[in-house]
Amino acid sequence: MNAEPAEPFREEVRAFIAARAPRLRHQEGVRVPQSPDEQREIRRWLRELYEAGYLGAGWPAEWGGTPDHHPLHDLVLMEELFRARAYRPLDQVMLASHAILAFGTDRQKADLLHHIRRGEHIWCQLFSEPDAGSDLASLRTRAEPKGTDFVVTGQKAWSTDAQWADMGMLLARTDPSVDRHAGLTAFAVPMHLPGIEIRPIREMTGSSEFCEVFLDEVRLGPEHVLGDLGGGWAVVTSGLASERAFVGANAVQLEMMFGDLVSLCRAARIPDGTIAIAHEDIQAQLAAALSKVEGVKLIVRDTVERILQNEEHPSDGPLAKLAYTELNVELCELALEIIASSISVDAAEAEVVTRWYENFLWSRALTISGGASEILRGLVGRQLLGLPRDS
Ligand SMILES: Cc1cc2nc3c(=O)[nH]c(=O)nc-3n(C[C@H](O)[C@H](O)[C@H](O)COP(=O)(O)OP(=O)(O)OC[C@H]3O[C@@H](n4cnc5c(N)ncnc54)[C@H](O)[C@@H]3O)c2cc1C
């Protein structure tokens, strides 16, 4: 399907978002509800997105998917959510459904999927630990077999949305005696179980996006095991590749940021009293920024095309993420430099300035979550360029 036949769908999605998206104040980097009312609204919104077939349409029909689903529709949805600055479901949150569909038993699918579709279950990921992030396989949280049950003890870190999540996808070590990847098992954990303590982490954005989660002898039955015993690595890595077409929405985000950069340069007055955009050096910086934005858009578009044609290269995702997140930081730094060197900014653009501050505070996080830039560079080097691994 090329872009044109998606246009009626895009119009429909746009109208749906305008009519039904929760009216929350958008702040980049603040994705957790700020009140019980907001939480209810977000759950309602997720339910409506599933009911309307905008989310979950790619699932097998018996679990609510639709036969006419096209992956391009996922991309269109995410682009329009970005464009409207509407609440968008997180990859972290949606990962659970993919893992359940791919690895869950029929019983687990029947028990868990419908709660996701109804906005009743928000999921979080309990993977990283204080000493295990990039090198996730070194994690130390233990799930010790006790009869048919498991007793889990350990600490997780940076768990996005854990403070309001109903369920967590946990990766824990069930067998310390085997290869470190083979000793890991995935679990579907109700977050209200005794022994689980959740402590939100306060961030410089002013909100608490993620949490520390302490597990103290949490008892899990065999029905909580997701996938095979010792097969946890496959469960979490397959899920991490889900919703891949969503990467394309980053191109929209960059376009919008460039628009904000131009607005800022039109509104900012420099010390000689003139507006920033009247100056050749600023114009040159804008031109350079635009060429980078266009370059990254091409990388992202290429990636999406290959994903849609099922011809994705393993380095596509890392390369697109690296290019987008690093340029995001660069644009934020340029905007902040312009703000810092201005004597005033037209009050009509106050919202744009606020957005730049918020983006700036958040931008670094994106270069860490879902694979830190250094790790992605290593992957691209090995997978795309065929460079040898460090010995
Ligand atoms: C916004 C956000 C949301 C997150 N949400 C979740 C979540 O929901 N659930 C969850 O489990 N985790 C989550 N994380 C954690 C995330 O997965 C980790 O932060 C990430 O994997 C990096 O691990 P780390 O923080 O331990 O840093 P480290 O792995 O300690 O890395 C520190 C620095 O060293 C570099 N480095 C590490 N190893 C190498 C190497 N071999 N070669 C070169 N450089 C290296 C890294 O690139 C980085 O710059 C989130 C993180 C962020 C920022």
Short mmCIF file of C-alpha atoms and ligand atoms in Angstrom, two decimals:
data_model
loop_
_atom_site.label_atom_id
_atom_site.label_comp_id
_atom_site.label_asym_id
_atom_site.label_seq_id
_atom_site.Cartn_x
_atom_site.Cartn_y
_atom_site.Cartn_z
CA MET A 1 0.00 0.00 0.00
CA ASN A 2 1.56 3.37 -0.92
CA ALA A 3 0.89 6.58 1.01
CA GLU A 4 -2.15 7.70 -1.00
CA PRO A 5 -4.65 4.98 -0.13
CA ALA A 6 -3.87 5.70 3.51
CA GLU A 7 -5.23 9.24 3.19
CA PRO A 8 -8.92 8.45 3.90
CA PHE A 9 -7.76 6.46 6.91
CA ARG A 10 -5.61 9.39 8.03
CA GLU A 11 -8.59 11.76 7.79
CA GLU A 12 -10.70 9.36 9.82
CA VAL A 13 -7.99 9.00 12.50
CA ARG A 14 -7.51 12.76 12.68
CA ALA A 15 -11.22 13.31 13.23
CA PHE A 16 -11.30 10.57 15.86
CA ILE A 17 -8.37 12.08 17.77
CA ALA A 18 -9.92 15.55 17.61
CA ALA A 19 -13.21 14.24 18.97
CA ARG A 20 -12.09 11.67 21.53
CA ALA A 21 -8.49 12.21 22.75
CA PRO A 22 -8.27 13.27 26.39
CA ARG A 23 -7.65 16.98 26.82
CA LEU A 24 -4.45 16.70 28.85
CA ARG A 25 -1.74 19.33 28.90
CA HIS A 26 1.00 17.97 26.67
CA GLN A 27 4.51 18.08 28.10
CA GLU A 28 7.29 16.20 26.38
CA GLY A 29 8.68 13.65 28.84
CA VAL A 30 5.58 13.60 31.01
CA ARG A 31 3.59 10.56 30.06
CA VAL A 32 2.19 9.50 33.41
CA PRO A 33 -1.22 10.69 34.54
CA GLN A 34 -1.01 13.55 37.03
CA SER A 35 -4.28 12.75 38.81
CA PRO A 36 -6.84 9.95 39.19
CA ASP A 37 -9.05 11.79 36.69
CA GLU A 38 -6.25 11.82 34.12
CA GLN A 39 -5.64 8.15 34.74
CA ARG A 40 -9.31 7.37 34.09
CA GLU A 41 -9.22 9.47 30.92
CA ILE A 42 -6.13 7.69 29.60
CA ARG A 43 -7.64 4.27 30.25
CA ARG A 44 -10.85 5.38 28.52
CA TRP A 45 -8.81 6.65 25.56
CA LEU A 46 -6.85 3.41 25.22
CA ARG A 47 -10.10 1.40 25.36
CA GLU A 48 -11.63 3.56 22.63
CA LEU A 49 -8.55 3.20 20.43
CA TYR A 50 -8.85 -0.59 20.71
CA GLU A 51 -12.64 -0.57 20.21
CA ALA A 52 -12.31 1.59 17.10
CA GLY A 53 -9.73 -0.83 15.71
CA TYR A 54 -6.89 1.71 15.73
CA LEU A 55 -4.95 -0.35 18.26
CA GLY A 56 -4.79 -4.13 18.33
CA ALA A 57 -6.01 -4.48 14.75
CA GLY A 58 -2.94 -6.54 13.85
CA TRP A 59 -3.70 -9.17 16.50
CA PRO A 60 -5.07 -12.56 15.39
CA ALA A 61 -8.81 -12.36 14.68
CA GLU A 62 -9.72 -14.61 17.61
CA TRP A 63 -8.21 -12.02 19.97
CA GLY A 64 -9.87 -9.03 18.35
CA GLY A 65 -7.72 -8.29 15.30
CA THR A 66 -9.25 -7.33 11.96
CA PRO A 67 -8.47 -9.00 8.62
CA ASP A 68 -8.11 -5.70 6.73
CA HIS A 69 -5.43 -4.40 9.05
CA HIS A 70 -2.41 -2.90 7.30
CA PRO A 71 0.80 -2.03 9.22
CA LEU A 72 0.78 1.36 7.49
CA HIS A 73 -2.29 2.15 9.59
CA ASP A 74 -0.20 1.77 12.77
CA LEU A 75 2.20 4.34 11.43
CA VAL A 76 -0.59 6.74 10.44
CA LEU A 77 -2.15 6.47 13.88
CA MET A 78 1.11 7.27 15.63
CA GLU A 79 1.90 10.16 13.24
CA GLU A 80 -1.46 11.73 13.90
CA LEU A 81 -1.15 11.29 17.67
CA PHE A 82 2.19 13.10 17.47
CA ARG A 83 0.75 15.83 15.27
CA ALA A 84 -2.16 16.43 17.66
CA ARG A 85 0.19 16.19 20.68
CA ALA A 86 -2.33 13.70 22.03
CA TYR A 87 -1.64 10.99 24.60
CA ARG A 88 0.05 8.09 22.83
CA PRO A 89 0.41 4.57 24.12
CA LEU A 90 3.98 3.69 24.94
CA ASP A 91 5.97 0.88 23.37
CA GLN A 92 6.74 -0.27 26.89
CA VAL A 93 3.06 -0.58 27.62
CA MET A 94 2.12 -2.32 24.39
CA LEU A 95 5.02 -4.73 24.47
CA ALA A 96 3.08 -6.96 26.83
CA SER A 97 0.34 -7.74 24.33
CA HIS A 98 2.90 -8.85 21.74
CA ALA A 99 4.68 -11.05 24.24
CA ILE A 100 1.40 -12.61 25.39
CA LEU A 101 0.29 -13.24 21.80
CA ALA A 102 3.63 -14.75 20.83
CA PHE A 103 4.45 -16.71 23.99
CA GLY A 104 1.36 -16.90 26.20
CA THR A 105 -0.68 -20.05 26.72
CA ASP A 106 -4.29 -19.99 25.50
CA ARG A 107 -5.32 -19.56 29.11
CA GLN A 108 -3.04 -16.53 29.54
CA LYS A 109 -4.32 -15.02 26.30
CA ALA A 110 -7.90 -15.48 27.43
CA ASP A 111 -7.15 -14.09 30.89
CA LEU A 112 -5.00 -11.12 29.97
CA LEU A 113 -5.64 -9.75 26.49
CA HIS A 114 -9.18 -8.54 27.01
CA HIS A 115 -8.07 -6.45 30.02
CA ILE A 116 -5.55 -4.70 27.78
CA ARG A 117 -8.21 -4.02 25.16
CA ARG A 118 -10.50 -2.51 27.76
CA GLY A 119 -7.84 -0.21 29.23
CA GLU A 120 -8.12 -2.15 32.49
CA HIS A 121 -4.56 -3.39 32.49
CA ILE A 122 -1.67 -1.00 32.08
CA TRP A 123 1.61 -2.93 31.94
CA CYS A 124 5.12 -1.94 32.87
CA GLN A 125 8.47 -3.58 32.15
CA LEU A 126 10.50 -4.88 35.06
CA PHE A 127 13.78 -5.52 33.24
CA SER A 128 16.55 -3.05 34.17
CA GLU A 129 18.24 -3.07 37.54
CA PRO A 130 20.61 -0.64 39.23
CA ASP A 131 23.55 -2.67 37.86
CA ALA A 132 21.99 -4.17 34.74
CA GLY A 133 20.82 -1.95 31.90
CA SER A 134 22.71 -2.18 28.62
CA ASP A 135 24.00 -5.53 29.78
CA LEU A 136 20.57 -6.79 30.78
CA ALA A 137 21.61 -10.44 30.89
CA SER A 138 23.69 -9.66 33.99
CA LEU A 139 20.52 -9.01 36.03
CA ARG A 140 20.41 -10.40 39.54
CA THR A 141 16.74 -10.56 40.54
CA ARG A 142 16.13 -14.20 41.49
CA ALA A 143 12.97 -16.23 40.97
CA GLU A 144 13.72 -19.34 42.97
CA PRO A 145 11.64 -22.42 42.19
CA LYS A 146 9.73 -23.64 45.27
CA GLY A 147 7.67 -26.68 44.30
CA THR A 148 5.63 -25.47 41.35
CA ASP A 149 5.85 -21.85 42.54
CA PHE A 150 8.62 -19.23 42.36
CA VAL A 151 9.78 -16.83 45.04
CA VAL A 152 11.08 -13.56 43.61
CA THR A 153 13.53 -11.24 45.33
CA GLY A 154 15.42 -8.34 43.82
CA GLN A 155 15.32 -4.73 42.72
CA LYS A 156 14.26 -3.24 39.41
CA ALA A 157 14.98 0.30 38.22
CA TRP A 158 13.63 2.79 35.67
CA SER A 159 10.31 0.96 35.34
CA THR A 160 8.19 3.36 33.30
CA ASP A 161 4.59 3.68 34.51
CA ALA A 162 5.08 1.18 37.36
CA GLN A 163 3.27 3.46 39.81
CA TRP A 164 -0.02 3.04 38.01
CA ALA A 165 0.57 -0.26 36.23
CA ASP A 166 -1.72 -3.18 37.00
CA MET A 167 0.69 -5.76 35.59
CA GLY A 168 4.42 -5.99 35.11
CA MET A 169 6.46 -8.08 32.71
CA LEU A 170 9.32 -9.30 34.83
CA LEU A 171 12.62 -10.77 33.74
CA ALA A 172 14.27 -12.76 36.53
CA ARG A 173 16.94 -15.39 36.97
CA THR A 174 15.49 -18.84 37.57
CA ASP A 175 18.69 -20.81 37.08
CA PRO A 176 22.05 -19.28 38.03
CA SER A 177 23.93 -22.44 37.06
CA VAL A 178 23.48 -22.20 33.27
CA ASP A 179 24.52 -19.72 30.58
CA ARG A 180 23.38 -16.27 31.75
CA HIS A 181 20.85 -15.85 28.92
CA ALA A 182 19.47 -19.37 29.32
CA GLY A 183 18.87 -18.89 33.06
CA LEU A 184 16.33 -16.10 32.61
CA THR A 185 12.54 -16.48 32.67
CA ALA A 186 9.76 -13.97 31.94
CA PHE A 187 6.76 -13.60 34.25
CA ALA A 188 3.43 -11.76 34.09
CA VAL A 189 3.18 -10.20 37.54
CA PRO A 190 0.14 -8.52 39.12
CA MET A 191 1.65 -5.36 40.60
CA HIS A 192 -0.51 -5.46 43.75
CA LEU A 193 0.97 -8.75 45.05
CA PRO A 194 2.36 -8.79 48.61
CA GLY A 195 6.11 -8.09 48.70
CA ILE A 196 6.09 -5.53 45.85
CA GLU A 197 7.04 -1.97 46.74
CA ILE A 198 7.00 0.78 44.13
CA ARG A 199 8.92 4.03 44.62
CA PRO A 200 8.53 6.69 41.93
CA ILE A 201 11.75 8.47 40.95
CA ARG A 202 11.52 12.26 40.74
CA GLU A 203 13.01 13.57 37.50
CA MET A 204 14.27 16.95 36.36
CA THR A 205 11.19 17.31 34.12
CA GLY A 206 9.26 17.70 37.38
CA SER A 207 7.37 14.45 36.97
CA SER A 208 8.00 10.84 37.90
CA GLU A 209 7.97 8.81 34.73
CA PHE A 210 9.64 5.80 36.15
CA CYS A 211 10.07 3.96 39.43
CA GLU A 212 12.23 1.69 41.46
CA VAL A 213 10.43 -1.57 42.15
CA PHE A 214 11.47 -3.74 45.08
CA LEU A 215 10.47 -7.40 45.14
CA ASP A 216 10.72 -9.12 48.48
CA GLU A 217 9.84 -12.81 48.43
CA VAL A 218 7.01 -12.29 45.96
CA ARG A 219 5.27 -15.62 45.36
CA LEU A 220 4.31 -16.44 41.78
CA GLY A 221 2.48 -19.55 40.61
CA PRO A 222 3.35 -21.43 37.39
CA GLU A 223 0.48 -19.62 35.65
CA HIS A 224 2.58 -16.43 35.80
CA VAL A 225 5.42 -17.86 33.70
CA LEU A 226 5.38 -16.30 30.24
CA GLY A 227 6.96 -18.54 27.63
CA ASP A 228 9.32 -21.35 28.52
CA LEU A 229 11.20 -21.72 31.75
CA GLY A 230 14.62 -20.34 30.87
CA GLY A 231 13.17 -18.79 27.71
CA GLY A 232 12.78 -15.26 29.08
CA TRP A 233 15.40 -13.72 26.82
CA ALA A 234 13.40 -14.62 23.70
CA VAL A 235 10.21 -13.21 25.26
CA VAL A 236 11.59 -9.79 26.09
CA THR A 237 13.68 -9.35 22.95
CA SER A 238 10.82 -10.32 20.63
CA GLY A 239 8.57 -7.82 22.36
CA LEU A 240 11.16 -5.07 22.12
CA ALA A 241 10.94 -5.29 18.35
CA SER A 242 7.16 -4.80 18.39
CA GLU A 243 5.31 -1.79 16.99
CA ARG A 244 8.28 -1.24 14.73
CA ALA A 245 6.43 0.84 12.20
CA PHE A 246 5.87 3.43 14.93
CA VAL A 247 9.46 4.54 14.44
CA GLY A 248 8.18 6.41 11.38
CA ALA A 249 6.28 8.85 13.55
CA ASN A 250 9.62 10.28 14.63
CA ALA A 251 9.85 11.96 11.24
CA VAL A 252 6.69 13.90 12.10
CA GLN A 253 8.18 14.84 15.46
CA LEU A 254 11.30 16.23 13.77
CA GLU A 255 9.21 18.22 11.28
CA MET A 256 7.26 19.73 14.14
CA MET A 257 10.46 20.56 16.00
CA PHE A 258 11.88 22.29 12.94
CA GLY A 259 8.65 24.31 12.70
CA ASP A 260 9.14 25.32 16.34
CA LEU A 261 12.74 26.29 15.61
CA VAL A 262 11.68 28.65 12.82
CA SER A 263 8.91 30.12 15.02
CA LEU A 264 11.47 30.70 17.77
CA CYS A 265 13.89 32.45 15.38
CA ARG A 266 11.06 34.71 14.17
CA ALA A 267 10.07 35.57 17.75
CA ALA A 268 13.50 35.96 19.37
CA ARG A 269 15.06 39.43 19.52
CA ILE A 270 18.85 39.54 19.79
CA PRO A 271 20.81 42.30 21.66
CA ASP A 272 20.98 44.69 18.66
CA GLY A 273 17.17 44.78 18.71
CA THR A 274 16.60 42.83 15.51
CA ILE A 275 14.90 39.43 15.21
CA ALA A 276 17.11 36.38 15.07
CA ILE A 277 15.86 35.08 11.74
CA ALA A 278 16.98 38.27 9.96
CA HIS A 279 20.61 37.24 10.51
CA GLU A 280 22.62 35.23 8.05
CA ASP A 281 24.34 33.11 10.68
CA ILE A 282 20.97 32.08 12.14
CA GLN A 283 19.66 31.40 8.63
CA ALA A 284 22.71 29.21 8.00
CA GLN A 285 22.10 27.31 11.24
CA LEU A 286 18.46 26.79 10.25
CA ALA A 287 19.50 25.55 6.82
CA ALA A 288 21.99 23.13 8.38
CA ALA A 289 19.35 21.90 10.83
CA LEU A 290 16.83 21.42 8.01
CA SER A 291 19.27 19.38 5.96
CA LYS A 292 19.84 17.10 8.97
CA VAL A 293 16.10 16.79 9.58
CA GLU A 294 15.57 15.83 5.94
CA GLY A 295 18.43 13.32 6.15
CA VAL A 296 16.98 11.61 9.22
CA LYS A 297 13.51 11.61 7.64
CA LEU A 298 14.97 9.66 4.71
CA ILE A 299 16.60 7.14 7.05
CA VAL A 300 13.33 6.72 8.93
CA ARG A 301 11.28 6.46 5.71
CA ASP A 302 13.66 3.84 4.33
CA THR A 303 13.35 1.85 7.54
CA VAL A 304 9.55 2.01 7.50
CA GLU A 305 9.43 0.94 3.87
CA ARG A 306 11.54 -2.11 4.59
CA ILE A 307 9.44 -2.94 7.66
CA LEU A 308 6.24 -2.73 5.61
CA GLN A 309 7.73 -5.00 2.97
CA ASN A 310 9.09 -7.40 5.57
CA GLU A 311 12.59 -6.73 4.35
CA GLU A 312 13.93 -5.14 7.49
CA HIS A 313 17.65 -5.31 8.16
CA PRO A 314 18.66 -5.89 11.82
CA SER A 315 20.49 -2.56 11.88
CA ASP A 316 17.46 -0.56 10.61
CA GLY A 317 15.82 0.01 13.99
CA PRO A 318 19.08 0.92 15.79
CA LEU A 319 20.15 3.26 12.97
CA ALA A 320 16.79 5.07 12.82
CA LYS A 321 16.61 5.41 16.60
CA LEU A 322 20.18 6.65 16.82
CA ALA A 323 19.69 9.21 14.05
CA TYR A 324 16.41 10.51 15.46
CA THR A 325 17.37 10.75 19.12
CA GLU A 326 20.77 12.33 18.51
CA LEU A 327 19.31 14.95 16.16
CA ASN A 328 16.57 15.61 18.71
CA VAL A 329 19.25 16.54 21.27
CA GLU A 330 21.06 18.71 18.71
CA LEU A 331 17.90 20.66 17.81
CA CYS A 332 17.12 21.21 21.49
CA GLU A 333 20.63 22.51 22.14
CA LEU A 334 20.41 24.88 19.17
CA ALA A 335 17.03 26.19 20.36
CA LEU A 336 18.32 26.73 23.89
CA GLU A 337 21.36 28.61 22.53
CA ILE A 338 19.05 30.92 20.57
CA ILE A 339 16.87 31.50 23.64
CA ALA A 340 19.94 32.16 25.81
CA SER A 341 21.39 34.70 23.39
CA SER A 342 18.10 36.61 22.98
CA ILE A 343 17.05 39.64 25.01
CA SER A 344 13.36 38.82 24.56
CA VAL A 345 11.01 36.43 22.80
CA ASP A 346 7.64 37.62 21.49
CA ALA A 347 5.07 36.66 24.13
CA ALA A 348 2.88 35.16 21.40
CA GLU A 349 5.42 32.34 21.13
CA ALA A 350 5.69 31.65 24.88
CA GLU A 351 4.26 28.18 24.32
CA VAL A 352 7.03 27.38 21.81
CA VAL A 353 9.70 28.46 24.29
CA THR A 354 8.17 26.32 27.03
CA ARG A 355 8.12 23.39 24.61
CA TRP A 356 11.83 23.82 23.93
CA TYR A 357 12.67 23.80 27.64
CA GLU A 358 10.58 20.65 28.12
CA ASN A 359 12.06 18.96 25.05
CA PHE A 360 15.56 19.85 26.19
CA LEU A 361 15.07 18.25 29.60
CA TRP A 362 13.61 15.11 28.04
CA SER A 363 15.81 14.72 24.98
CA ARG A 364 18.74 12.96 26.69
CA ALA A 365 16.45 10.27 28.08
CA LEU A 366 15.58 9.17 24.55
CA THR A 367 19.25 8.55 23.81
CA ILE A 368 19.27 6.02 26.68
CA SER A 369 15.89 4.26 26.73
CA GLY A 370 15.40 1.33 24.38
CA GLY A 371 19.16 1.05 23.79
CA ALA A 372 21.76 3.73 24.64
CA SER A 373 23.43 5.49 21.72
CA GLU A 374 26.83 3.87 22.35
CA ILE A 375 25.25 0.42 22.26
CA LEU A 376 23.35 1.25 19.06
CA ARG A 377 26.53 2.51 17.41
CA GLY A 378 28.13 -0.81 18.25
CA LEU A 379 25.16 -2.69 16.75
CA VAL A 380 25.22 -0.63 13.56
CA GLY A 381 28.97 -1.11 13.28
CA ARG A 382 28.68 -4.86 13.55
CA GLN A 383 25.38 -5.50 11.75
CA LEU A 384 25.54 -2.97 8.93
CA LEU A 385 29.26 -2.50 8.44
CA GLY A 386 30.33 -6.00 9.47
CA LEU A 387 32.95 -4.66 11.89
CA PRO A 388 34.41 -7.14 14.37
CA ARG A 389 33.29 -7.25 18.01
CA ASP A 390 35.76 -5.84 20.54
CA SER A 391 37.80 -8.70 21.87
C1 LIG B 1 13.08 7.22 29.57
C2 LIG B 1 13.49 5.86 30.01
C3 LIG B 1 12.55 4.87 30.20
C4 LIG B 1 12.94 3.60 30.63
N1 LIG B 1 11.96 2.66 30.87
C5 LIG B 1 12.32 1.44 31.32
C6 LIG B 1 11.32 0.47 31.66
O1 LIG B 1 10.11 0.72 31.54
N2 LIG B 1 11.71 -0.74 32.13
C7 LIG B 1 13.04 -1.05 32.26
O2 LIG B 1 13.31 -2.19 32.66
N3 LIG B 1 14.01 -0.16 31.96
C8 LIG B 1 13.68 1.08 31.51
N4 LIG B 1 14.66 2.01 31.24
C9 LIG B 1 16.05 1.68 31.49
C10 LIG B 1 16.87 1.52 30.24
O3 LIG B 1 16.57 0.31 29.60
C11 LIG B 1 18.34 1.61 30.66
O4 LIG B 1 18.56 2.92 31.17
C12 LIG B 1 19.27 1.36 29.50
O5 LIG B 1 19.23 0.02 29.11
C13 LIG B 1 20.73 1.73 29.88
O6 LIG B 1 21.10 1.06 31.03
P1 LIG B 1 21.74 1.84 32.27
O7 LIG B 1 20.87 3.02 32.59
O8 LIG B 1 21.96 0.85 33.34
O9 LIG B 1 23.10 2.41 31.76
P2 LIG B 1 24.44 1.56 31.54
O10 LIG B 1 24.13 0.31 30.80
O11 LIG B 1 25.15 1.47 32.84
O12 LIG B 1 25.22 2.53 30.58
C14 LIG B 1 25.85 3.73 31.06
C15 LIG B 1 26.60 4.34 29.89
O13 LIG B 1 27.62 3.44 29.45
C16 LIG B 1 27.48 3.13 28.09
N5 LIG B 1 27.80 1.72 27.85
C17 LIG B 1 27.35 0.64 28.52
N6 LIG B 1 27.85 -0.50 27.99
C18 LIG B 1 28.62 -0.14 26.96
C19 LIG B 1 29.41 -0.84 26.01
N7 LIG B 1 29.47 -2.18 26.02
N8 LIG B 1 30.08 -0.12 25.08
C20 LIG B 1 30.01 1.23 25.05
N9 LIG B 1 29.30 1.97 25.93
C21 LIG B 1 28.61 1.30 26.87
C22 LIG B 1 26.00 3.37 27.78
O14 LIG B 1 25.78 3.63 26.42
C23 LIG B 1 25.71 4.57 28.66
O15 LIG B 1 26.11 5.75 28.03
C24 LIG B 1 14.30 3.30 30.82
C25 LIG B 1 15.27 4.29 30.60
C26 LIG B 1 14.88 5.55 30.23
C27 LIG B 1 15.94 6.61 30.01
#
